[in-house]
Amino acid sequence: MDTPEKPLVQIYTDGACSPNPGTGGWGAILVSPDHPGKQREVSGAEPDTTNNRMELTAAVRALDTLKRTCRVQLTTDSQYVQKAFTEGWLVRWQRNGWKTASKQPVANADLWRDLVRLTQLHEVSWHWVRGHNEHPLNTRCDELAVAARVQLAGQQGQQ
């Protein structure tokens, strides 16, 4: 019996934080080649965070929106996120009990664990794009992240 092929979803993510650390936002866009011209945008913000946490949160939240197992092409402008998967950092961190090579606790281990769990549900390939380099979907993700950050900061009486 043939198994139906998993749908392909292209995900673009970005995080923003100002100051860093400070109020942060994240944005993601999900695109399905099966539904041309349609895309889903998701975003959010957190107080007292870092840019790296927002980059990770964008990937976690985007993958978490998928309702079934998919093949995912995830594009980020964060080498921190991309290289953890493509350069084997995560494998080493897990093997070392979530410690770095210098025996320090891995920063953002809670979000890394979430990402590991989600990548076990989906077939994810990781791609990097230079940020702020006129890639339209990366630019839009940045706009979503900044808007979410600014909105939260405004609610908190910050800039």
PDB file of C-alpha atoms in Angstrom:
ATOM      1  CA  MET A   1       0.000   0.000   0.000  1.00  0.00           C
ATOM      2  CA  ASP A   2       1.444   3.361  -1.030  1.00  0.00           C
ATOM      3  CA  THR A   3       1.783   6.031   1.611  1.00  0.00           C
ATOM      4  CA  PRO A   4       0.754   9.484   0.446  1.00  0.00           C
ATOM      5  CA  GLU A   5       3.654  11.887   0.157  1.00  0.00           C
ATOM      6  CA  LYS A   6       3.966  14.388   2.962  1.00  0.00           C
ATOM      7  CA  PRO A   7       3.019  17.907   1.899  1.00  0.00           C
ATOM      8  CA  LEU A   8       5.814  20.407   1.367  1.00  0.00           C
ATOM      9  CA  VAL A   9       5.790  23.615   3.399  1.00  0.00           C
ATOM     10  CA  GLN A  10       8.304  26.408   3.049  1.00  0.00           C
ATOM     11  CA  ILE A  11       8.835  28.348   6.274  1.00  0.00           C
ATOM     12  CA  TYR A  12      10.652  31.646   6.644  1.00  0.00           C
ATOM     13  CA  THR A  13      11.511  32.969  10.128  1.00  0.00           C
ATOM     14  CA  ASP A  14      13.090  35.931  11.849  1.00  0.00           C
ATOM     15  CA  GLY A  15      13.515  37.369  15.320  1.00  0.00           C
ATOM     16  CA  ALA A  16      14.080  40.911  16.563  1.00  0.00           C
ATOM     17  CA  CYS A  17      15.132  42.331  19.893  1.00  0.00           C
ATOM     18  CA  SER A  18      15.851  45.927  20.876  1.00  0.00           C
ATOM     19  CA  PRO A  19      17.771  46.436  22.981  1.00  0.00           C
ATOM     20  CA  ASN A  20      19.343  43.000  23.113  1.00  0.00           C
ATOM     21  CA  PRO A  21      18.487  41.735  25.685  1.00  0.00           C
ATOM     22  CA  GLY A  22      15.167  43.519  25.939  1.00  0.00           C
ATOM     23  CA  THR A  23      11.721  43.357  24.388  1.00  0.00           C
ATOM     24  CA  GLY A  24      11.721  40.938  21.471  1.00  0.00           C
ATOM     25  CA  GLY A  25       9.491  39.849  18.636  1.00  0.00           C
ATOM     26  CA  TRP A  26       9.392  36.991  16.199  1.00  0.00           C
ATOM     27  CA  GLY A  27       7.757  36.450  12.819  1.00  0.00           C
ATOM     28  CA  ALA A  28       7.240  33.520  10.488  1.00  0.00           C
ATOM     29  CA  ILE A  29       5.655  32.907   7.115  1.00  0.00           C
ATOM     30  CA  LEU A  30       4.405  29.508   5.967  1.00  0.00           C
ATOM     31  CA  VAL A  31       4.019  28.899   2.246  1.00  0.00           C
ATOM     32  CA  SER A  32       2.630  25.782   0.604  1.00  0.00           C
ATOM     33  CA  PRO A  33       3.439  25.225  -3.076  1.00  0.00           C
ATOM     34  CA  ASP A  34       0.125  23.306  -3.189  1.00  0.00           C
ATOM     35  CA  HIS A  35      -1.701  26.583  -2.491  1.00  0.00           C
ATOM     36  CA  PRO A  36      -0.139  29.211  -4.776  1.00  0.00           C
ATOM     37  CA  GLY A  37      -0.662  32.809  -3.772  1.00  0.00           C
ATOM     38  CA  LYS A  38      -1.581  31.922  -0.195  1.00  0.00           C
ATOM     39  CA  GLN A  39       0.663  32.227   2.802  1.00  0.00           C
ATOM     40  CA  ARG A  40       0.152  32.225   6.542  1.00  0.00           C
ATOM     41  CA  GLU A  41       1.842  34.790   8.745  1.00  0.00           C
ATOM     42  CA  VAL A  42       2.343  34.288  12.494  1.00  0.00           C
ATOM     43  CA  SER A  43       4.113  36.514  14.984  1.00  0.00           C
ATOM     44  CA  GLY A  44       4.440  37.352  18.648  1.00  0.00           C
ATOM     45  CA  ALA A  45       6.547  39.113  21.235  1.00  0.00           C
ATOM     46  CA  GLU A  46       8.058  38.613  24.681  1.00  0.00           C
ATOM     47  CA  PRO A  47       9.479  40.980  27.289  1.00  0.00           C
ATOM     48  CA  ASP A  48      12.968  40.481  28.699  1.00  0.00           C
ATOM     49  CA  THR A  49      14.358  38.203  26.011  1.00  0.00           C
ATOM     50  CA  THR A  50      17.206  38.014  23.506  1.00  0.00           C
ATOM     51  CA  ASN A  51      17.489  38.032  19.752  1.00  0.00           C
ATOM     52  CA  ASN A  52      18.640  34.400  19.744  1.00  0.00           C
ATOM     53  CA  ARG A  53      15.578  33.363  21.771  1.00  0.00           C
ATOM     54  CA  MET A  54      13.339  35.172  19.285  1.00  0.00           C
ATOM     55  CA  GLU A  55      15.040  33.468  16.324  1.00  0.00           C
ATOM     56  CA  LEU A  56      14.450  30.095  17.981  1.00  0.00           C
ATOM     57  CA  THR A  57      10.893  30.962  18.998  1.00  0.00           C
ATOM     58  CA  ALA A  58      10.024  31.867  15.409  1.00  0.00           C
ATOM     59  CA  ALA A  59      11.103  28.415  14.219  1.00  0.00           C
ATOM     60  CA  VAL A  60       9.362  26.626  17.106  1.00  0.00           C
ATOM     61  CA  ARG A  61       6.086  28.496  16.670  1.00  0.00           C
ATOM     62  CA  ALA A  62       6.081  28.074  12.889  1.00  0.00           C
ATOM     63  CA  LEU A  63       6.671  24.315  13.088  1.00  0.00           C
ATOM     64  CA  ASP A  64       4.119  24.055  15.876  1.00  0.00           C
ATOM     65  CA  THR A  65       1.400  25.484  13.612  1.00  0.00           C
ATOM     66  CA  LEU A  66       1.629  22.511  11.243  1.00  0.00           C
ATOM     67  CA  LYS A  67      -1.377  20.262  11.712  1.00  0.00           C
ATOM     68  CA  ARG A  68       0.164  17.150  10.134  1.00  0.00           C
ATOM     69  CA  THR A  69       3.568  15.728   9.351  1.00  0.00           C
ATOM     70  CA  CYS A  70       5.214  17.700   6.554  1.00  0.00           C
ATOM     71  CA  ARG A  71       8.384  18.064   4.566  1.00  0.00           C
ATOM     72  CA  VAL A  72       9.665  21.475   5.595  1.00  0.00           C
ATOM     73  CA  GLN A  73      12.189  23.771   4.011  1.00  0.00           C
ATOM     74  CA  LEU A  74      12.941  26.199   6.832  1.00  0.00           C
ATOM     75  CA  THR A  75      14.805  29.361   5.896  1.00  0.00           C
ATOM     76  CA  THR A  76      16.288  31.584   8.587  1.00  0.00           C
ATOM     77  CA  ASP A  77      18.736  34.453   8.666  1.00  0.00           C
ATOM     78  CA  SER A  78      20.120  33.086  11.933  1.00  0.00           C
ATOM     79  CA  GLN A  79      23.275  31.049  11.562  1.00  0.00           C
ATOM     80  CA  TYR A  80      22.865  30.221  15.269  1.00  0.00           C
ATOM     81  CA  VAL A  81      19.670  28.311  14.437  1.00  0.00           C
ATOM     82  CA  GLN A  82      20.697  26.875  11.075  1.00  0.00           C
ATOM     83  CA  LYS A  83      24.188  25.702  12.049  1.00  0.00           C
ATOM     84  CA  ALA A  84      22.955  23.968  15.201  1.00  0.00           C
ATOM     85  CA  PHE A  85      21.287  21.488  12.853  1.00  0.00           C
ATOM     86  CA  THR A  86      23.618  21.506   9.844  1.00  0.00           C
ATOM     87  CA  GLU A  87      26.945  21.574  11.724  1.00  0.00           C
ATOM     88  CA  GLY A  88      26.033  18.963  14.339  1.00  0.00           C
ATOM     89  CA  TRP A  89      25.982  21.303  17.337  1.00  0.00           C
ATOM     90  CA  LEU A  90      22.703  19.863  18.630  1.00  0.00           C
ATOM     91  CA  VAL A  91      23.948  16.293  18.439  1.00  0.00           C
ATOM     92  CA  ARG A  92      27.004  17.214  20.519  1.00  0.00           C
ATOM     93  CA  TRP A  93      24.993  19.230  23.034  1.00  0.00           C
ATOM     94  CA  GLN A  94      22.589  16.342  23.572  1.00  0.00           C
ATOM     95  CA  ARG A  95      25.411  13.808  23.816  1.00  0.00           C
ATOM     96  CA  ASN A  96      27.090  16.066  26.425  1.00  0.00           C
ATOM     97  CA  GLY A  97      23.933  16.372  28.537  1.00  0.00           C
ATOM     98  CA  TRP A  98      23.017  19.798  27.135  1.00  0.00           C
ATOM     99  CA  LYS A  99      26.475  21.183  27.891  1.00  0.00           C
ATOM    100  CA  THR A 100      28.740  23.078  25.502  1.00  0.00           C
ATOM    101  CA  ALA A 101      32.277  22.013  24.647  1.00  0.00           C
ATOM    102  CA  SER A 102      33.416  24.227  27.533  1.00  0.00           C
ATOM    103  CA  LYS A 103      31.091  22.299  29.889  1.00  0.00           C
ATOM    104  CA  GLN A 104      28.688  25.245  30.272  1.00  0.00           C
ATOM    105  CA  PRO A 105      24.902  24.796  30.065  1.00  0.00           C
ATOM    106  CA  VAL A 106      23.584  25.311  26.530  1.00  0.00           C
ATOM    107  CA  ALA A 107      21.815  28.667  26.280  1.00  0.00           C
ATOM    108  CA  ASN A 108      18.125  28.436  25.397  1.00  0.00           C
ATOM    109  CA  ALA A 109      18.033  24.678  26.013  1.00  0.00           C
ATOM    110  CA  ASP A 110      14.255  24.824  26.540  1.00  0.00           C
ATOM    111  CA  LEU A 111      13.705  26.118  23.005  1.00  0.00           C
ATOM    112  CA  TRP A 112      16.317  23.778  21.512  1.00  0.00           C
ATOM    113  CA  ARG A 113      14.477  20.827  23.100  1.00  0.00           C
ATOM    114  CA  ASP A 114      11.206  22.061  21.565  1.00  0.00           C
ATOM    115  CA  LEU A 115      12.888  22.331  18.158  1.00  0.00           C
ATOM    116  CA  VAL A 116      14.371  18.842  18.450  1.00  0.00           C
ATOM    117  CA  ARG A 117      10.935  17.431  19.297  1.00  0.00           C
ATOM    118  CA  LEU A 118       9.318  19.226  16.350  1.00  0.00           C
ATOM    119  CA  THR A 119      12.019  18.178  13.893  1.00  0.00           C
ATOM    120  CA  GLN A 120      11.359  14.580  14.886  1.00  0.00           C
ATOM    121  CA  LEU A 121       7.755  15.036  13.731  1.00  0.00           C
ATOM    122  CA  HIS A 122       8.641  16.638  10.400  1.00  0.00           C
ATOM    123  CA  GLU A 123      11.311  16.225   7.744  1.00  0.00           C
ATOM    124  CA  VAL A 124      13.098  19.550   8.066  1.00  0.00           C
ATOM    125  CA  SER A 125      15.851  20.888   5.847  1.00  0.00           C
ATOM    126  CA  TRP A 126      17.580  24.026   7.093  1.00  0.00           C
ATOM    127  CA  HIS A 127      18.514  26.950   4.873  1.00  0.00           C
ATOM    128  CA  TRP A 128      20.234  30.247   5.596  1.00  0.00           C
ATOM    129  CA  VAL A 129      19.665  33.589   3.915  1.00  0.00           C
ATOM    130  CA  ARG A 130      21.570  36.774   4.663  1.00  0.00           C
ATOM    131  CA  GLY A 131      19.336  39.032   6.744  1.00  0.00           C
ATOM    132  CA  HIS A 132      18.393  42.528   5.575  1.00  0.00           C
ATOM    133  CA  ASN A 133      19.526  41.630   2.072  1.00  0.00           C
ATOM    134  CA  GLU A 134      16.293  42.228   0.153  1.00  0.00           C
ATOM    135  CA  HIS A 135      14.948  38.675   0.343  1.00  0.00           C
ATOM    136  CA  PRO A 136      11.207  39.499   0.237  1.00  0.00           C
ATOM    137  CA  LEU A 137       9.972  36.845   2.667  1.00  0.00           C
ATOM    138  CA  ASN A 138      12.850  37.373   5.095  1.00  0.00           C
ATOM    139  CA  THR A 139      12.141  41.104   4.965  1.00  0.00           C
ATOM    140  CA  ARG A 140       8.459  40.463   5.687  1.00  0.00           C
ATOM    141  CA  CYS A 141       9.363  38.197   8.639  1.00  0.00           C
ATOM    142  CA  ASP A 142      11.532  40.976  10.017  1.00  0.00           C
ATOM    143  CA  GLU A 143       8.627  43.423   9.645  1.00  0.00           C
ATOM    144  CA  LEU A 144       6.337  41.024  11.530  1.00  0.00           C
ATOM    145  CA  ALA A 145       8.886  40.538  14.319  1.00  0.00           C
ATOM    146  CA  VAL A 146       9.590  44.257  14.702  1.00  0.00           C
ATOM    147  CA  ALA A 147       5.875  45.132  14.661  1.00  0.00           C
ATOM    148  CA  ALA A 148       5.138  42.566  17.377  1.00  0.00           C
ATOM    149  CA  ARG A 149       8.070  43.859  19.461  1.00  0.00           C
ATOM    150  CA  VAL A 150       7.031  47.498  19.041  1.00  0.00           C
ATOM    151  CA  GLN A 151       3.427  46.699  19.947  1.00  0.00           C
ATOM    152  CA  LEU A 152       4.454  44.913  23.150  1.00  0.00           C
ATOM    153  CA  ALA A 153       6.947  47.636  24.041  1.00  0.00           C
ATOM    154  CA  GLY A 154       4.205  50.238  23.570  1.00  0.00           C
ATOM    155  CA  GLN A 155       1.896  48.309  25.870  1.00  0.00           C
ATOM    156  CA  GLN A 156       4.690  48.257  28.449  1.00  0.00           C
ATOM    157  CA  GLY A 157       5.256  52.019  28.079  1.00  0.00           C
ATOM    158  CA  GLN A 158       8.622  51.527  26.352  1.00  0.00           C
ATOM    159  CA  GLN A 159       9.802  52.519  22.907  1.00  0.00           C
TER     160      GLN A 159
END
